[in-house]
Amino acid sequence: MNSNRAQHGFTLIEVMLAMGITVIVAIMAFQGLDSAMQLSESEQKESDNIQRTSRVLDILGKDFRQIVPRVVRDPTGNGYEDAFFYNSASFPMMKFSRNGWTNPQPTRFQRSQLQRVHYHFDGKKLIRTSFQAIDRLPDEEGTEITLLDDVRSFEVKLLTSQTTNTSGDQQAPATQSNGIKPTQWVDMWPAQQAQFTQGGQYQASNLLPMAIEIEIDIEKWGKLRRVFELAGND
């Protein structure tokens, strides 16, 4: 009697219950794996965003620290451009000359280590354009790179240097008792009043700010603020 009972198999209910448990365990395992994969992808995207933002700040820093007081010939041939220019309402908004453009093959390609660089913010993208020749021709096209494409705002402030009243190189609203004009942050460069020759031609300025402050509002990060000191204003 006991032997016959031992030979009986599982009932249908027991089989269905076992299958149900197996399915539930499999679903839970799949959901756990899917969540882990999504978390991993999210972390990877976050890491990529951090690296990209860090790389952009590094590019800005290298550009700004290499700025030199070198005016350039206007591509149209009508006079010269300022060594450093910034106006948020202009296109491009920022233009400057920089040093340190390494030539990897100096024996094959003879060119200057000076480079003209433009920055522009179109309301969404922060774009950098560089040119092969420091004094370029009208038809020369630059190399354009989109540094960031999720920017809400890009603001720049420039620190003026201290100058004496007699030099006339910089304009400031106030003067200290020792005859030295205090430094101040401005939102346009050149900060001094425009100068013209007797023939009415614009006289380009080689003056540089002491420092550049940038504030970038990135959609996924919020606002980032950095201050870069310039070496070329000494």
mmCIF file of C-alpha atoms in Angstrom:
data_model
loop_
_atom_site.group_PDB
_atom_site.id
_atom_site.type_symbol
_atom_site.label_atom_id
_atom_site.label_comp_id
_atom_site.label_asym_id
_atom_site.label_seq_id
_atom_site.Cartn_x
_atom_site.Cartn_y
_atom_site.Cartn_z
ATOM 1 C CA MET A 1 0.000 0.000 0.000
ATOM 2 C CA ASN A 2 2.806 2.351 0.943
ATOM 3 C CA SER A 3 4.788 1.264 -2.128
ATOM 4 C CA ASN A 4 1.953 2.260 -4.485
ATOM 5 C CA ARG A 5 1.709 5.720 -2.920
ATOM 6 C CA ALA A 6 5.463 6.271 -3.323
ATOM 7 C CA GLN A 7 5.197 5.646 -7.064
ATOM 8 C CA HIS A 8 2.535 8.317 -7.597
ATOM 9 C CA GLY A 9 3.773 11.455 -9.546
ATOM 10 C CA PHE A 10 3.075 15.141 -8.915
ATOM 11 C CA THR A 11 -0.463 16.299 -9.256
ATOM 12 C CA LEU A 12 -1.406 18.833 -11.930
ATOM 13 C CA ILE A 13 -1.846 21.516 -9.299
ATOM 14 C CA GLU A 14 1.635 20.880 -7.940
ATOM 15 C CA VAL A 15 3.148 21.055 -11.425
ATOM 16 C CA MET A 16 1.332 24.302 -12.242
ATOM 17 C CA LEU A 17 2.349 25.781 -8.904
ATOM 18 C CA ALA A 18 5.996 24.893 -9.531
ATOM 19 C CA MET A 19 5.852 26.373 -13.021
ATOM 20 C CA GLY A 20 4.235 29.539 -11.679
ATOM 21 C CA ILE A 21 6.953 29.966 -9.076
ATOM 22 C CA THR A 22 9.617 29.413 -11.751
ATOM 23 C CA VAL A 23 8.028 32.047 -14.000
ATOM 24 C CA ILE A 24 7.805 34.555 -11.140
ATOM 25 C CA VAL A 25 11.448 33.982 -10.215
ATOM 26 C CA ALA A 26 12.470 34.363 -13.873
ATOM 27 C CA ILE A 27 10.496 37.621 -14.211
ATOM 28 C CA MET A 28 12.034 39.015 -11.035
ATOM 29 C CA ALA A 29 15.499 38.050 -12.227
ATOM 30 C CA PHE A 30 14.894 39.677 -15.628
ATOM 31 C CA GLN A 31 13.546 42.853 -14.036
ATOM 32 C CA GLY A 32 16.535 42.997 -11.728
ATOM 33 C CA LEU A 33 18.922 42.531 -14.643
ATOM 34 C CA ASP A 34 17.073 45.131 -16.719
ATOM 35 C CA SER A 35 17.179 47.634 -13.846
ATOM 36 C CA ALA A 36 20.882 46.981 -13.375
ATOM 37 C CA MET A 37 21.516 47.513 -17.092
ATOM 38 C CA GLN A 38 19.496 50.741 -17.128
ATOM 39 C CA LEU A 39 21.370 51.977 -14.069
ATOM 40 C CA SER A 40 24.663 51.096 -15.723
ATOM 41 C CA GLU A 41 23.669 52.957 -18.909
ATOM 42 C CA SER A 42 22.546 55.961 -16.863
ATOM 43 C CA GLU A 43 25.821 55.980 -14.939
ATOM 44 C CA GLN A 44 27.757 55.696 -18.198
ATOM 45 C CA LYS A 45 25.872 58.644 -19.717
ATOM 46 C CA GLU A 46 26.479 60.645 -16.551
ATOM 47 C CA SER A 47 30.169 59.785 -16.691
ATOM 48 C CA ASP A 48 30.323 60.747 -20.379
ATOM 49 C CA ASN A 49 28.644 64.091 -19.627
ATOM 50 C CA ILE A 50 31.113 64.800 -16.829
ATOM 51 C CA GLN A 51 34.071 63.952 -19.051
ATOM 52 C CA ARG A 52 32.754 66.061 -21.921
ATOM 53 C CA THR A 53 32.095 69.077 -19.703
ATOM 54 C CA SER A 54 35.530 68.712 -18.136
ATOM 55 C CA ARG A 55 37.087 68.510 -21.597
ATOM 56 C CA VAL A 56 35.294 71.706 -22.692
ATOM 57 C CA LEU A 57 36.503 73.596 -19.610
ATOM 58 C CA ASP A 58 39.998 72.327 -20.340
ATOM 59 C CA ILE A 59 39.797 73.638 -23.928
ATOM 60 C CA LEU A 60 38.559 77.022 -22.699
ATOM 61 C CA GLY A 61 41.321 77.181 -20.116
ATOM 62 C CA LYS A 62 44.064 76.336 -22.612
ATOM 63 C CA ASP A 63 42.720 78.890 -25.091
ATOM 64 C CA PHE A 64 42.382 81.713 -22.568
ATOM 65 C CA ARG A 65 45.744 81.138 -20.877
ATOM 66 C CA GLN A 66 47.500 81.277 -24.257
ATOM 67 C CA ILE A 67 45.929 84.573 -25.387
ATOM 68 C CA VAL A 68 48.516 87.083 -26.630
ATOM 69 C CA PRO A 69 48.266 90.832 -27.436
ATOM 70 C CA ARG A 70 48.512 90.358 -31.208
ATOM 71 C CA VAL A 71 46.234 92.391 -33.454
ATOM 72 C CA VAL A 72 45.404 90.756 -36.793
ATOM 73 C CA ARG A 73 44.710 92.016 -40.267
ATOM 74 C CA ASP A 74 41.042 92.309 -41.138
ATOM 75 C CA PRO A 75 40.205 89.562 -43.676
ATOM 76 C CA THR A 76 38.666 92.194 -45.946
ATOM 77 C CA GLY A 77 41.934 94.122 -45.979
ATOM 78 C CA ASN A 78 40.392 97.188 -44.339
ATOM 79 C CA GLY A 79 42.549 97.767 -41.292
ATOM 80 C CA TYR A 80 43.059 95.477 -38.315
ATOM 81 C CA GLU A 81 41.072 93.604 -35.678
ATOM 82 C CA ASP A 82 41.573 93.863 -31.920
ATOM 83 C CA ALA A 83 43.838 91.323 -30.281
ATOM 84 C CA PHE A 84 40.882 90.391 -28.066
ATOM 85 C CA PHE A 85 37.246 91.177 -28.767
ATOM 86 C CA TYR A 86 34.034 90.303 -26.940
ATOM 87 C CA ASN A 87 30.476 91.456 -27.519
ATOM 88 C CA SER A 88 27.573 89.124 -26.750
ATOM 89 C CA ALA A 89 25.496 90.761 -29.495
ATOM 90 C CA SER A 90 28.098 90.214 -32.223
ATOM 91 C CA PHE A 91 28.861 87.273 -34.476
ATOM 92 C CA PRO A 92 31.165 85.800 -33.487
ATOM 93 C CA MET A 93 30.804 86.953 -29.906
ATOM 94 C CA MET A 94 34.484 86.442 -29.007
ATOM 95 C CA LYS A 95 37.680 86.685 -31.062
ATOM 96 C CA PHE A 96 41.291 86.480 -29.909
ATOM 97 C CA SER A 97 44.841 85.550 -30.868
ATOM 98 C CA ARG A 98 46.505 82.706 -29.004
ATOM 99 C CA ASN A 99 49.942 81.157 -28.863
ATOM 100 C CA GLY A 100 51.021 77.576 -28.272
ATOM 101 C CA TRP A 101 49.525 76.027 -31.409
ATOM 102 C CA THR A 102 52.006 73.195 -31.765
ATOM 103 C CA ASN A 103 53.177 72.222 -35.231
ATOM 104 C CA PRO A 104 53.595 68.406 -35.245
ATOM 105 C CA GLN A 105 55.567 68.454 -38.521
ATOM 106 C CA PRO A 106 57.578 71.707 -38.652
ATOM 107 C CA THR A 107 59.860 70.446 -41.431
ATOM 108 C CA ARG A 108 56.901 69.590 -43.646
ATOM 109 C CA PHE A 109 54.449 72.354 -42.788
ATOM 110 C CA GLN A 110 55.820 75.807 -42.077
ATOM 111 C CA ARG A 111 53.341 77.856 -40.100
ATOM 112 C CA SER A 112 53.185 80.107 -37.090
ATOM 113 C CA GLN A 113 52.347 78.848 -33.619
ATOM 114 C CA LEU A 114 49.908 81.755 -33.369
ATOM 115 C CA GLN A 115 46.268 81.025 -34.071
ATOM 116 C CA ARG A 116 43.101 83.085 -34.391
ATOM 117 C CA VAL A 117 40.151 81.627 -32.489
ATOM 118 C CA HIS A 118 36.459 82.553 -32.479
ATOM 119 C CA TYR A 119 33.733 81.546 -30.016
ATOM 120 C CA HIS A 120 30.013 81.820 -30.633
ATOM 121 C CA PHE A 121 26.868 80.860 -28.733
ATOM 122 C CA ASP A 122 23.781 80.465 -30.934
ATOM 123 C CA GLY A 123 21.291 80.057 -28.085
ATOM 124 C CA LYS A 124 21.813 76.304 -27.835
ATOM 125 C CA LYS A 125 25.329 75.402 -28.939
ATOM 126 C CA LEU A 126 28.733 76.678 -27.872
ATOM 127 C CA ILE A 127 30.881 76.671 -31.012
ATOM 128 C CA ARG A 128 34.650 77.112 -31.389
ATOM 129 C CA THR A 129 36.212 78.060 -34.730
ATOM 130 C CA SER A 130 39.957 78.179 -35.381
ATOM 131 C CA PHE A 131 41.888 79.356 -38.430
ATOM 132 C CA GLN A 132 45.097 78.089 -40.015
ATOM 133 C CA ALA A 133 46.552 81.570 -40.568
ATOM 134 C CA ILE A 134 46.700 84.274 -37.929
ATOM 135 C CA ASP A 135 46.202 86.893 -40.685
ATOM 136 C CA ARG A 136 43.738 85.041 -42.840
ATOM 137 C CA LEU A 137 42.369 85.707 -46.294
ATOM 138 C CA PRO A 138 38.690 86.533 -46.935
ATOM 139 C CA ASP A 139 37.907 83.103 -48.403
ATOM 140 C CA GLU A 140 39.626 81.062 -45.688
ATOM 141 C CA GLU A 141 37.245 78.763 -43.837
ATOM 142 C CA GLY A 142 37.893 77.883 -40.241
ATOM 143 C CA THR A 143 37.677 74.559 -38.429
ATOM 144 C CA GLU A 144 34.393 74.558 -36.514
ATOM 145 C CA ILE A 145 33.743 72.367 -33.476
ATOM 146 C CA THR A 146 30.573 72.218 -31.372
ATOM 147 C CA LEU A 147 31.831 72.004 -27.792
ATOM 148 C CA LEU A 148 28.423 71.784 -26.096
ATOM 149 C CA ASP A 149 24.950 71.432 -27.593
ATOM 150 C CA ASP A 150 22.702 71.583 -24.528
ATOM 151 C CA VAL A 151 23.491 75.079 -23.246
ATOM 152 C CA ARG A 152 20.800 77.427 -21.952
ATOM 153 C CA SER A 153 23.066 80.451 -21.554
ATOM 154 C CA PHE A 154 26.713 81.459 -21.900
ATOM 155 C CA GLU A 155 27.816 84.634 -20.133
ATOM 156 C CA VAL A 156 31.223 86.297 -20.044
ATOM 157 C CA LYS A 157 32.733 88.982 -17.820
ATOM 158 C CA LEU A 158 36.159 90.528 -18.281
ATOM 159 C CA LEU A 159 38.441 92.025 -15.640
ATOM 160 C CA THR A 160 40.122 95.297 -16.599
ATOM 161 C CA SER A 161 43.674 96.038 -15.501
ATOM 162 C CA GLN A 162 44.772 98.993 -13.398
ATOM 163 C CA THR A 163 46.086 101.927 -15.424
ATOM 164 C CA THR A 164 47.092 105.485 -14.581
ATOM 165 C CA ASN A 165 44.971 108.482 -15.445
ATOM 166 C CA THR A 166 47.569 109.797 -17.868
ATOM 167 C CA SER A 167 47.844 106.680 -20.013
ATOM 168 C CA GLY A 168 44.326 106.761 -21.411
ATOM 169 C CA ASP A 169 44.544 103.046 -22.142
ATOM 170 C CA GLN A 170 41.508 102.046 -20.099
ATOM 171 C CA GLN A 171 38.342 103.799 -19.079
ATOM 172 C CA ALA A 172 36.926 103.396 -15.580
ATOM 173 C CA PRO A 173 34.103 105.259 -13.843
ATOM 174 C CA ALA A 174 36.091 106.026 -10.713
ATOM 175 C CA THR A 175 39.663 106.958 -9.779
ATOM 176 C CA GLN A 176 41.498 106.115 -6.576
ATOM 177 C CA SER A 177 43.288 108.818 -4.585
ATOM 178 C CA ASN A 178 46.672 107.514 -5.732
ATOM 179 C CA GLY A 179 45.815 108.189 -9.372
ATOM 180 C CA ILE A 180 45.296 104.527 -10.256
ATOM 181 C CA LYS A 181 42.018 103.401 -11.760
ATOM 182 C CA PRO A 182 40.567 100.355 -9.974
ATOM 183 C CA THR A 183 39.947 97.070 -11.689
ATOM 184 C CA GLN A 184 36.376 96.240 -12.611
ATOM 185 C CA TRP A 185 34.383 93.530 -14.351
ATOM 186 C CA VAL A 186 32.959 94.561 -17.714
ATOM 187 C CA ASP A 187 30.771 92.751 -20.238
ATOM 188 C CA MET A 188 32.382 94.075 -23.427
ATOM 189 C CA TRP A 189 35.904 94.308 -24.833
ATOM 190 C CA PRO A 190 37.817 96.448 -25.707
ATOM 191 C CA ALA A 191 36.719 98.275 -22.563
ATOM 192 C CA GLN A 192 38.247 101.599 -23.582
ATOM 193 C CA GLN A 193 36.684 104.056 -25.963
ATOM 194 C CA ALA A 194 37.297 103.270 -29.629
ATOM 195 C CA GLN A 195 40.272 105.059 -31.176
ATOM 196 C CA PHE A 196 40.531 106.208 -34.799
ATOM 197 C CA THR A 197 43.366 107.476 -36.954
ATOM 198 C CA GLN A 198 43.316 110.908 -38.567
ATOM 199 C CA GLY A 199 42.046 109.212 -41.696
ATOM 200 C CA GLY A 200 39.064 107.827 -39.793
ATOM 201 C CA GLN A 201 40.328 104.243 -39.721
ATOM 202 C CA TYR A 202 39.633 102.184 -36.610
ATOM 203 C CA GLN A 203 42.750 101.734 -34.489
ATOM 204 C CA ALA A 204 42.819 98.157 -33.248
ATOM 205 C CA SER A 205 43.652 97.563 -29.599
ATOM 206 C CA ASN A 206 46.185 95.074 -28.286
ATOM 207 C CA LEU A 207 44.979 95.408 -24.690
ATOM 208 C CA LEU A 208 43.902 92.239 -22.914
ATOM 209 C CA PRO A 209 41.727 91.682 -19.843
ATOM 210 C CA MET A 210 43.413 90.420 -16.694
ATOM 211 C CA ALA A 211 40.940 87.566 -16.361
ATOM 212 C CA ILE A 212 37.902 86.032 -18.037
ATOM 213 C CA GLU A 213 34.919 84.796 -16.057
ATOM 214 C CA ILE A 214 32.502 82.446 -17.786
ATOM 215 C CA GLU A 215 29.171 81.113 -16.574
ATOM 216 C CA ILE A 216 27.635 78.257 -18.547
ATOM 217 C CA ASP A 217 24.096 77.094 -17.836
ATOM 218 C CA ILE A 218 23.876 73.480 -19.026
ATOM 219 C CA GLU A 219 20.474 71.802 -19.193
ATOM 220 C CA LYS A 220 21.494 68.643 -17.311
ATOM 221 C CA TRP A 221 23.938 70.267 -14.903
ATOM 222 C CA GLY A 222 22.807 73.765 -14.137
ATOM 223 C CA LYS A 223 25.261 76.651 -13.923
ATOM 224 C CA LEU A 224 29.029 76.226 -13.994
ATOM 225 C CA ARG A 225 31.263 79.209 -13.254
ATOM 226 C CA ARG A 226 34.996 79.449 -13.903
ATOM 227 C CA VAL A 227 37.545 82.269 -13.792
ATOM 228 C CA PHE A 228 40.634 82.081 -16.010
ATOM 229 C CA GLU A 229 43.634 84.346 -15.479
ATOM 230 C CA LEU A 230 45.362 85.548 -18.625
ATOM 231 C CA ALA A 231 49.129 85.428 -18.876
ATOM 232 C CA GLY A 232 49.433 87.661 -21.934
ATOM 233 C CA ASN A 233 48.408 90.933 -20.290
ATOM 234 C CA ASP A 234 51.675 91.559 -18.484
#
